[in-house]
PDB file of C-alpha atoms in Angstrom:
ATOM      1  CA  UNK A  16      19.354 -78.480  16.833  1.00 68.00           C
ATOM      2  CA  UNK A  17      20.794 -76.312  19.590  1.00 74.00           C
ATOM      3  CA  UNK A  18      22.758 -73.095  19.081  1.00 75.00           C
ATOM      4  CA  UNK A  19      25.969 -74.893  20.067  1.00 79.00           C
ATOM      5  CA  UNK A  20      25.361 -77.624  17.489  1.00 77.00           C
ATOM      6  CA  UNK A  21      24.638 -74.946  14.885  1.00 81.00           C
ATOM      7  CA  UNK A  22      27.855 -73.130  15.788  1.00 87.00           C
ATOM      8  CA  UNK A  23      29.958 -76.276  15.535  1.00 84.00           C
ATOM      9  CA  UNK A  24      28.252 -77.412  12.318  1.00 81.00           C
ATOM     10  CA  UNK A  25      28.670 -73.964  10.757  1.00 85.00           C
ATOM     11  CA  UNK A  26      32.346 -73.865  11.678  1.00 88.00           C
ATOM     12  CA  UNK A  27      32.861 -77.330  10.238  1.00 84.00           C
ATOM     13  CA  UNK A  28      31.004 -76.435   7.034  1.00 82.00           C
ATOM     14  CA  UNK A  29      32.983 -73.238   6.585  1.00 85.00           C
ATOM     15  CA  UNK A  30      36.268 -75.077   6.979  1.00 84.00           C
ATOM     16  CA  UNK A  31      35.517 -78.253   5.078  1.00 83.00           C
ATOM     17  CA  UNK A  32      33.822 -76.584   2.091  1.00 82.00           C
ATOM     18  CA  UNK A  33      37.236 -75.307   1.019  1.00 84.00           C
ATOM     19  CA  UNK A  34      39.654 -77.693   2.662  1.00 86.00           C
ATOM     20  CA  UNK A  35      39.907 -81.033   0.774  1.00 88.00           C
ATOM     21  CA  UNK A  36      38.172 -83.085   3.448  1.00 88.00           C
ATOM     22  CA  UNK A  37      34.502 -83.121   2.277  1.00 86.00           C
ATOM     23  CA  UNK A  38      31.919 -80.803   3.840  1.00 80.00           C
ATOM     24  CA  UNK A  39      29.043 -83.186   3.058  1.00 78.00           C
ATOM     25  CA  UNK A  40      30.889 -86.048   4.719  1.00 82.00           C
ATOM     26  CA  UNK A  41      31.587 -84.049   7.857  1.00 80.00           C
ATOM     27  CA  UNK A  42      27.996 -82.788   8.080  1.00 75.00           C
ATOM     28  CA  UNK A  43      26.800 -86.389   7.741  1.00 78.00           C
ATOM     29  CA  UNK A  44      29.095 -87.444  10.571  1.00 81.00           C
ATOM     30  CA  UNK A  45      27.997 -84.524  12.761  1.00 75.00           C
ATOM     31  CA  UNK A  46      24.341 -85.153  11.946  1.00 73.00           C
ATOM     32  CA  UNK A  47      24.733 -88.761  13.076  1.00 76.00           C
ATOM     33  CA  UNK A  48      26.597 -87.857  16.261  1.00 75.00           C
ATOM     34  CA  UNK A  49      24.185 -85.027  17.145  1.00 69.00           C
ATOM     35  CA  UNK A  50      21.101 -87.048  16.203  1.00 66.00           C
ATOM     36  CA  UNK A  51      19.657 -84.306  13.993  1.00 59.00           C
ATOM     37  CA  UNK A  52      16.591 -85.289  11.987  1.00 51.00           C
ATOM     38  CA  UNK A  53      16.480 -85.180   8.210  1.00 51.00           C
ATOM     39  CA  UNK A  54      14.441 -81.989   7.962  1.00 51.00           C
ATOM     40  CA  UNK A  55      16.839 -80.069  10.180  1.00 55.00           C
ATOM     41  CA  UNK A  56      19.777 -81.393   8.171  1.00 61.00           C
ATOM     42  CA  UNK A  57      18.215 -80.317   4.874  1.00 67.00           C
ATOM     43  CA  UNK A  58      17.262 -76.816   6.000  1.00 72.00           C
ATOM     44  CA  UNK A  59      20.566 -76.219   7.754  1.00 76.00           C
ATOM     45  CA  UNK A  60      22.580 -77.507   4.785  1.00 76.00           C
ATOM     46  CA  UNK A  61      20.896 -74.990   2.466  1.00 79.00           C
ATOM     47  CA  UNK A  62      21.692 -72.102   4.808  1.00 84.00           C
ATOM     48  CA  UNK A  63      25.351 -72.927   5.401  1.00 84.00           C
ATOM     49  CA  UNK A  64      25.995 -73.689   1.731  1.00 81.00           C
ATOM     50  CA  UNK A  65      24.727 -70.237   0.790  1.00 85.00           C
ATOM     51  CA  UNK A  66      26.999 -68.792   3.486  1.00 89.00           C
ATOM     52  CA  UNK A  67      30.074 -70.483   2.025  1.00 87.00           C
ATOM     53  CA  UNK A  68      29.194 -69.318  -1.494  1.00 86.00           C
ATOM     54  CA  UNK A  69      29.089 -65.756  -0.199  1.00 90.00           C
ATOM     55  CA  UNK A  70      32.456 -66.233   1.493  1.00 91.00           C
ATOM     56  CA  UNK A  71      33.876 -67.416  -1.852  1.00 89.00           C
ATOM     57  CA  UNK A  72      32.568 -64.292  -3.560  1.00 90.00           C
ATOM     58  CA  UNK A  73      34.098 -62.091  -0.849  1.00 91.00           C
ATOM     59  CA  UNK A  74      37.545 -63.712  -1.063  1.00 90.00           C
ATOM     60  CA  UNK A  75      37.639 -63.855  -4.879  1.00 88.00           C
ATOM     61  CA  UNK A  76      35.840 -60.570  -5.479  1.00 90.00           C
ATOM     62  CA  UNK A  77      38.819 -59.123  -7.363  1.00 90.00           C
ATOM     63  CA  UNK A  78      39.030 -62.123  -9.695  1.00 88.00           C
ATOM     64  CA  UNK A  79      35.252 -62.104 -10.214  1.00 89.00           C
ATOM     65  CA  UNK A  80      35.325 -58.375 -10.946  1.00 90.00           C
ATOM     66  CA  UNK A  81      38.089 -58.818 -13.534  1.00 88.00           C
ATOM     67  CA  UNK A  82      36.197 -61.660 -15.210  1.00 89.00           C
ATOM     68  CA  UNK A  83      33.007 -59.603 -15.453  1.00 88.00           C
ATOM     69  CA  UNK A  84      34.932 -56.574 -16.710  1.00 89.00           C
ATOM     70  CA  UNK A  85      36.570 -58.676 -19.410  1.00 85.00           C
ATOM     71  CA  UNK A  86      33.230 -60.198 -20.374  1.00 85.00           C
ATOM     72  CA  UNK A  87      31.578 -56.788 -20.689  1.00 86.00           C
ATOM     73  CA  UNK A  88      34.286 -55.677 -23.095  1.00 83.00           C
ATOM     74  CA  UNK A  89      32.604 -58.044 -25.590  1.00 78.00           C
ATOM     75  CA  UNK A  90      35.877 -59.344 -26.943  1.00 78.00           C
ATOM     76  CA  UNK A  91      37.562 -62.751 -27.196  1.00 83.00           C
ATOM     77  CA  UNK A  92      39.999 -62.150 -24.335  1.00 85.00           C
ATOM     78  CA  UNK A  93      41.488 -64.144 -21.467  1.00 88.00           C
ATOM     79  CA  UNK A  94      38.609 -63.335 -19.104  1.00 88.00           C
ATOM     80  CA  UNK A  95      35.963 -64.341 -21.635  1.00 91.00           C
ATOM     81  CA  UNK A  96      37.742 -67.654 -22.244  1.00 92.00           C
ATOM     82  CA  UNK A  97      37.981 -68.273 -18.489  1.00 91.00           C
ATOM     83  CA  UNK A  98      34.253 -67.683 -18.042  1.00 92.00           C
ATOM     84  CA  UNK A  99      33.488 -70.121 -20.873  1.00 94.00           C
ATOM     85  CA  UNK A 100      35.814 -72.674 -19.274  1.00 94.00           C
ATOM     86  CA  UNK A 101      34.007 -72.200 -15.947  1.00 93.00           C
ATOM     87  CA  UNK A 102      30.645 -72.714 -17.647  1.00 93.00           C
ATOM     88  CA  UNK A 103      31.946 -75.850 -19.382  1.00 94.00           C
ATOM     89  CA  UNK A 104      33.180 -77.204 -16.055  1.00 92.00           C
ATOM     90  CA  UNK A 105      29.703 -76.745 -14.551  1.00 90.00           C
ATOM     91  CA  UNK A 106      27.890 -78.821 -17.179  1.00 91.00           C
ATOM     92  CA  UNK A 107      28.665 -82.317 -15.778  1.00 91.00           C
ATOM     93  CA  UNK A 108      27.630 -81.507 -12.202  1.00 87.00           C
ATOM     94  CA  UNK A 109      24.536 -79.717 -13.496  1.00 84.00           C
ATOM     95  CA  UNK A 110      23.459 -82.808 -15.421  1.00 86.00           C
ATOM     96  CA  UNK A 111      24.174 -85.118 -12.491  1.00 83.00           C
ATOM     97  CA  UNK A 112      22.564 -82.813  -9.938  1.00 72.00           C
ATOM     98  CA  UNK A 113      19.337 -82.292 -11.870  1.00 68.00           C
ATOM     99  CA  UNK A 114      18.797 -85.722 -13.402  1.00 71.00           C
ATOM    100  CA  UNK A 115      20.801 -88.352 -11.507  1.00 67.00           C
ATOM    101  CA  UNK A 116      21.484 -87.194  -7.925  1.00 66.00           C
ATOM    102  CA  UNK A 117      18.514 -89.026  -6.409  1.00 65.00           C
ATOM    103  CA  UNK A 118      19.338 -92.118  -8.469  1.00 69.00           C
ATOM    104  CA  UNK A 119      22.940 -92.079  -7.271  1.00 63.00           C
ATOM    105  CA  UNK A 120      21.901 -91.578  -3.652  1.00 61.00           C
ATOM    106  CA  UNK A 121      19.371 -94.373  -3.970  1.00 59.00           C
ATOM    107  CA  UNK A 122      21.932 -96.755  -5.449  1.00 51.00           C
ATOM    108  CA  UNK A 123      24.908 -95.982  -3.215  1.00 51.00           C
ATOM    109  CA  UNK A 124      23.099 -94.705  -0.144  1.00 53.00           C
ATOM    110  CA  UNK A 125      24.336 -91.871   2.060  1.00 59.00           C
ATOM    111  CA  UNK A 126      25.323 -93.454   5.370  1.00 76.00           C
ATOM    112  CA  UNK A 127      28.512 -93.274   7.363  1.00 83.00           C
ATOM    113  CA  UNK A 128      30.016 -96.311   5.664  1.00 86.00           C
ATOM    114  CA  UNK A 129      29.848 -94.641   2.236  1.00 87.00           C
ATOM    115  CA  UNK A 130      31.247 -91.423   3.699  1.00 90.00           C
ATOM    116  CA  UNK A 131      34.157 -93.378   5.161  1.00 91.00           C
ATOM    117  CA  UNK A 132      35.034 -95.067   1.868  1.00 92.00           C
ATOM    118  CA  UNK A 133      34.764 -91.804  -0.075  1.00 93.00           C
ATOM    119  CA  UNK A 134      37.039 -90.034   2.416  1.00 94.00           C
ATOM    120  CA  UNK A 135      39.611 -92.757   1.833  1.00 95.00           C
ATOM    121  CA  UNK A 136      39.233 -92.212  -1.919  1.00 95.00           C
ATOM    122  CA  UNK A 137      39.767 -88.476  -1.364  1.00 95.00           C
ATOM    123  CA  UNK A 138      42.985 -89.273   0.501  1.00 95.00           C
ATOM    124  CA  UNK A 139      44.119 -91.465  -2.391  1.00 95.00           C
ATOM    125  CA  UNK A 140      43.544 -88.690  -4.941  1.00 94.00           C
ATOM    126  CA  UNK A 141      45.374 -86.131  -2.798  1.00 93.00           C
ATOM    127  CA  UNK A 142      48.367 -88.427  -2.479  1.00 93.00           C
ATOM    128  CA  UNK A 143      48.508 -89.080  -6.225  1.00 92.00           C
ATOM    129  CA  UNK A 144      48.410 -85.358  -6.983  1.00 90.00           C
ATOM    130  CA  UNK A 145      51.132 -84.713  -4.410  1.00 88.00           C
ATOM    131  CA  UNK A 146      53.560 -87.260  -5.826  1.00 87.00           C
ATOM    132  CA  UNK A 147      52.735 -86.700  -9.500  1.00 83.00           C
ATOM    133  CA  UNK A 148      55.067 -84.499 -11.515  1.00 79.00           C
ATOM    134  CA  UNK A 149      53.358 -83.668 -14.817  1.00 81.00           C
ATOM    135  CA  UNK A 150      54.644 -81.138 -17.316  1.00 81.00           C
ATOM    136  CA  UNK A 151      53.444 -77.681 -16.272  1.00 83.00           C
ATOM    137  CA  UNK A 152      50.966 -75.831 -18.496  1.00 86.00           C
ATOM    138  CA  UNK A 153      50.641 -72.089 -18.898  1.00 83.00           C
ATOM    139  CA  UNK A 154      46.857 -72.078 -18.445  1.00 88.00           C
ATOM    140  CA  UNK A 155      43.866 -74.343 -17.876  1.00 92.00           C
ATOM    141  CA  UNK A 156      42.684 -75.595 -21.261  1.00 93.00           C
ATOM    142  CA  UNK A 157      39.106 -76.189 -22.370  1.00 94.00           C
ATOM    143  CA  UNK A 158      39.720 -79.946 -22.184  1.00 95.00           C
ATOM    144  CA  UNK A 159      41.137 -79.618 -18.675  1.00 95.00           C
ATOM    145  CA  UNK A 160      38.097 -77.575 -17.660  1.00 95.00           C
ATOM    146  CA  UNK A 161      35.864 -80.398 -18.899  1.00 95.00           C
ATOM    147  CA  UNK A 162      37.840 -83.044 -17.005  1.00 95.00           C
ATOM    148  CA  UNK A 163      37.853 -80.968 -13.814  1.00 95.00           C
ATOM    149  CA  UNK A 164      34.113 -80.556 -14.276  1.00 94.00           C
ATOM    150  CA  UNK A 165      33.663 -84.324 -14.525  1.00 94.00           C
ATOM    151  CA  UNK A 166      35.676 -84.665 -11.310  1.00 93.00           C
ATOM    152  CA  UNK A 167      33.311 -82.190  -9.649  1.00 91.00           C
ATOM    153  CA  UNK A 168      30.321 -84.225 -10.812  1.00 90.00           C
ATOM    154  CA  UNK A 169      31.819 -87.343  -9.228  1.00 89.00           C
ATOM    155  CA  UNK A 170      32.085 -85.434  -5.951  1.00 87.00           C
ATOM    156  CA  UNK A 171      28.306 -85.502  -5.475  1.00 83.00           C
ATOM    157  CA  UNK A 172      29.096 -88.657  -3.537  1.00 84.00           C
ATOM    158  CA  UNK A 173      28.993 -87.793   0.186  1.00 83.00           C
ATOM    159  CA  UNK A 174      32.491 -87.959   1.608  1.00 86.00           C
ATOM    160  CA  UNK A 175      34.264 -87.370  -1.712  1.00 90.00           C
ATOM    161  CA  UNK A 176      35.703 -83.887  -1.350  1.00 90.00           C
ATOM    162  CA  UNK A 177      34.716 -81.545  -4.160  1.00 89.00           C
ATOM    163  CA  UNK A 178      37.658 -79.214  -3.679  1.00 89.00           C
ATOM    164  CA  UNK A 179      40.039 -82.118  -3.137  1.00 91.00           C
ATOM    165  CA  UNK A 180      38.833 -83.948  -6.234  1.00 94.00           C
ATOM    166  CA  UNK A 181      38.837 -80.951  -8.562  1.00 94.00           C
ATOM    167  CA  UNK A 182      42.145 -79.507  -7.357  1.00 93.00           C
ATOM    168  CA  UNK A 183      43.859 -82.908  -7.428  1.00 93.00           C
ATOM    169  CA  UNK A 184      42.574 -83.497 -10.970  1.00 94.00           C
ATOM    170  CA  UNK A 185      43.789 -80.096 -12.125  1.00 94.00           C
ATOM    171  CA  UNK A 186      47.219 -80.619 -10.592  1.00 92.00           C
ATOM    172  CA  UNK A 187      47.564 -84.085 -12.147  1.00 93.00           C
ATOM    173  CA  UNK A 188      46.722 -82.529 -15.522  1.00 93.00           C
ATOM    174  CA  UNK A 189      49.738 -80.240 -15.104  1.00 91.00           C
ATOM    175  CA  UNK A 190      48.048 -76.972 -14.212  1.00 91.00           C
ATOM    176  CA  UNK A 191      49.509 -74.431 -11.807  1.00 89.00           C
ATOM    177  CA  UNK A 192      48.377 -75.098  -8.253  1.00 87.00           C
ATOM    178  CA  UNK A 193      47.191 -71.593  -7.387  1.00 86.00           C
ATOM    179  CA  UNK A 194      45.298 -71.280 -10.688  1.00 89.00           C
ATOM    180  CA  UNK A 195      43.588 -74.627 -10.107  1.00 91.00           C
ATOM    181  CA  UNK A 196      42.574 -73.651  -6.578  1.00 89.00           C
ATOM    182  CA  UNK A 197      40.953 -70.395  -7.687  1.00 89.00           C
ATOM    183  CA  UNK A 198      39.316 -72.121 -10.674  1.00 92.00           C
ATOM    184  CA  UNK A 199      37.957 -74.813  -8.331  1.00 90.00           C
ATOM    185  CA  UNK A 200      36.382 -72.254  -6.008  1.00 89.00           C
ATOM    186  CA  UNK A 201      34.952 -70.145  -8.834  1.00 89.00           C
ATOM    187  CA  UNK A 202      33.428 -73.112 -10.644  1.00 89.00           C
ATOM    188  CA  UNK A 203      31.387 -74.141  -7.601  1.00 83.00           C
ATOM    189  CA  UNK A 204      29.510 -70.871  -7.059  1.00 84.00           C
ATOM    190  CA  UNK A 205      26.647 -71.467  -9.501  1.00 82.00           C
ATOM    191  CA  UNK A 206      26.326 -75.255  -8.851  1.00 79.00           C
ATOM    192  CA  UNK A 207      26.124 -74.738  -5.072  1.00 77.00           C
ATOM    193  CA  UNK A 208      23.490 -72.039  -5.471  1.00 77.00           C
ATOM    194  CA  UNK A 209      21.635 -74.357  -7.848  1.00 74.00           C
ATOM    195  CA  UNK A 210      21.834 -77.201  -5.366  1.00 71.00           C
ATOM    196  CA  UNK A 211      20.559 -74.904  -2.613  1.00 69.00           C
ATOM    197  CA  UNK A 212      17.621 -73.974  -4.846  1.00 71.00           C
ATOM    198  CA  UNK A 213      16.833 -77.640  -5.555  1.00 66.00           C
ATOM    199  CA  UNK A 214      17.077 -78.485  -1.852  1.00 64.00           C
ATOM    200  CA  UNK A 215      14.778 -75.561  -1.058  1.00 65.00           C
ATOM    201  CA  UNK A 216      12.212 -76.856  -3.547  1.00 64.00           C
ATOM    202  CA  UNK A 217      12.642 -80.322  -2.048  1.00 61.00           C
ATOM    203  CA  UNK A 218      12.214 -78.896   1.443  1.00 58.00           C
ATOM    204  CA  UNK A 219       8.896 -77.282   0.546  1.00 58.00           C
ATOM    205  CA  UNK A 220       7.843 -80.414  -1.279  1.00 56.00           C
ATOM    206  CA  UNK A 221       8.465 -82.616   1.747  1.00 52.00           C
ATOM    207  CA  UNK A 222       6.754 -80.214   4.136  1.00 49.00           C
ATOM    208  CA  UNK A 223       4.243 -81.724   6.537  1.00 49.00           C
ATOM    209  CA  UNK A 224       1.832 -78.848   5.989  1.00 48.00           C
ATOM    210  CA  UNK A 225       0.541 -77.012   2.956  1.00 43.00           C
ATOM    211  CA  UNK A 226       1.981 -73.648   3.972  1.00 40.00           C
ATOM    212  CA  UNK A 227       4.758 -74.595   6.369  1.00 47.00           C
ATOM    213  CA  UNK A 228       8.108 -75.677   5.035  1.00 53.00           C
ATOM    214  CA  UNK A 229      10.769 -77.665   6.808  1.00 52.00           C
ATOM    215  CA  UNK A 230      12.647 -74.412   7.320  1.00 54.00           C
ATOM    216  CA  UNK A 231      10.150 -73.614  10.066  1.00 58.00           C
ATOM    217  CA  UNK A 232      11.590 -76.535  12.059  1.00 64.00           C
ATOM    218  CA  UNK A 233      14.894 -74.647  12.338  1.00 68.00           C
ATOM    219  CA  UNK A 234      14.809 -71.806  14.919  1.00 75.00           C
ATOM    220  CA  UNK A 235      15.887 -68.407  13.581  1.00 80.00           C
ATOM    221  CA  UNK A 236      18.746 -67.928  16.116  1.00 82.00           C
ATOM    222  CA  UNK A 237      20.107 -71.336  15.185  1.00 82.00           C
ATOM    223  CA  UNK A 238      19.955 -70.502  11.480  1.00 83.00           C
ATOM    224  CA  UNK A 239      21.683 -67.144  12.034  1.00 88.00           C
ATOM    225  CA  UNK A 240      24.451 -68.672  14.143  1.00 90.00           C
ATOM    226  CA  UNK A 241      25.021 -71.406  11.574  1.00 87.00           C
ATOM    227  CA  UNK A 242      25.095 -68.906   8.701  1.00 90.00           C
ATOM    228  CA  UNK A 243      27.519 -66.493  10.371  1.00 92.00           C
ATOM    229  CA  UNK A 244      29.866 -69.194  11.634  1.00 92.00           C
ATOM    230  CA  UNK A 245      29.984 -70.834   8.171  1.00 91.00           C
ATOM    231  CA  UNK A 246      30.508 -67.484   6.412  1.00 92.00           C
ATOM    232  CA  UNK A 247      33.263 -66.162   8.686  1.00 93.00           C
ATOM    233  CA  UNK A 248      35.086 -69.480   8.829  1.00 93.00           C
ATOM    234  CA  UNK A 249      34.677 -69.888   5.079  1.00 90.00           C
ATOM    235  CA  UNK A 250      36.417 -66.588   4.377  1.00 92.00           C
ATOM    236  CA  UNK A 251      39.478 -67.646   6.364  1.00 91.00           C
ATOM    237  CA  UNK A 252      39.421 -71.213   5.021  1.00 90.00           C
ATOM    238  CA  UNK A 253      39.223 -70.091   1.393  1.00 88.00           C
ATOM    239  CA  UNK A 254      42.257 -67.810   1.781  1.00 89.00           C
ATOM    240  CA  UNK A 255      44.140 -70.479   3.718  1.00 88.00           C
ATOM    241  CA  UNK A 256      43.384 -73.174   1.159  1.00 88.00           C
ATOM    242  CA  UNK A 257      44.689 -71.095  -1.754  1.00 85.00           C
ATOM    243  CA  UNK A 258      47.923 -70.507   0.164  1.00 86.00           C
ATOM    244  CA  UNK A 259      48.239 -74.205   1.059  1.00 86.00           C
ATOM    245  CA  UNK A 260      47.676 -75.369  -2.514  1.00 85.00           C
ATOM    246  CA  UNK A 261      50.275 -72.896  -3.756  1.00 80.00           C
ATOM    247  CA  UNK A 262      52.795 -74.367  -1.289  1.00 80.00           C
ATOM    248  CA  UNK A 263      51.867 -77.944  -2.251  1.00 76.00           C
ATOM    249  CA  UNK A 264      50.894 -79.165   1.204  1.00 78.00           C
ATOM    250  CA  UNK A 265      47.707 -81.045   0.383  1.00 83.00           C
ATOM    251  CA  UNK A 266      49.230 -84.381   1.370  1.00 87.00           C
ATOM    252  CA  UNK A 267      48.697 -83.552   5.046  1.00 89.00           C
ATOM    253  CA  UNK A 268      44.946 -83.502   4.408  1.00 91.00           C
ATOM    254  CA  UNK A 269      45.247 -86.979   2.922  1.00 93.00           C
ATOM    255  CA  UNK A 270      46.377 -88.271   6.311  1.00 94.00           C
ATOM    256  CA  UNK A 271      43.440 -86.512   7.968  1.00 93.00           C
ATOM    257  CA  UNK A 272      40.971 -88.004   5.459  1.00 94.00           C
ATOM    258  CA  UNK A 273      42.359 -91.465   6.196  1.00 95.00           C
ATOM    259  CA  UNK A 274      41.876 -90.946   9.935  1.00 94.00           C
ATOM    260  CA  UNK A 275      38.343 -89.531   9.743  1.00 93.00           C
ATOM    261  CA  UNK A 276      37.381 -92.042   7.047  1.00 93.00           C
ATOM    262  CA  UNK A 277      38.456 -94.962   9.231  1.00 94.00           C
ATOM    263  CA  UNK A 278      36.558 -93.411  12.144  1.00 92.00           C
ATOM    264  CA  UNK A 279      33.382 -93.225  10.053  1.00 90.00           C
ATOM    265  CA  UNK A 280      33.762 -96.843   8.934  1.00 91.00           C
ATOM    266  CA  UNK A 281      34.442 -98.151  12.429  1.00 91.00           C
ATOM    267  CA  UNK A 282      31.598 -96.112  13.968  1.00 88.00           C
ATOM    268  CA  UNK A 283      29.224 -97.301  11.263  1.00 86.00           C
ATOM    269  CA  UNK A 284      30.258-100.924  11.866  1.00 86.00           C
ATOM    270  CA  UNK A 285      29.884-100.668  15.664  1.00 85.00           C
ATOM    271  CA  UNK A 286      26.461 -98.999  15.556  1.00 80.00           C
ATOM    272  CA  UNK A 287      24.879-101.297  12.948  1.00 73.00           C
TER     273      UNK A 287
END
């Protein structure tokens, strides 16, 4: 991977991690177009995912601080309930990620064709949430948190946008758009770090040498460029996404997902 490829991939990761267009799908498409090998993809994915988690923490630092302050008061308050809801929402993806991710990937595969179909499904969900008009709720309930968590677990499929799926689900359940967006970004922090840890263990396990991991195949300047580009872009994308959700403009991303999904399907068909 060259520094230019790392820059482009980091920018794409930073944008697509928060925008409802699937970061995993876009990295798969870029990996295919750039011809990156599997080891480079794995090592680079770990680095840029950590970068986007840090960008989430930076953008939502006030909300995170309030939640921790409420938790440390050791009372049954709004912040404590929100933290419990976040933990509940993480259970489904934790179960899928630890026990069934490899099985799912083995059954469905991870090629461009799957990415294309999942991007089209993302577009469908965004359109439904845009045109739905459920009765508005005052806050995200424990049941809603569970259902949003199940939606996040489904988004382990490459090409199915995690943010798009979770935010669309929350909106269709009648929750306030801005609240759902922030909840969606907060609920992914621990799962993404967990996934990065699992991928790191996998990277060392698939190493060609006893003491050399696949991370050694990725040059340090390339890793730094990818990390910084993903982090900086992620900060702007996270803020932008919250504003877009609040204004109810997610339907425009549905059109984009249709276009890029069709591109992935056509490219996959022409190259196979």
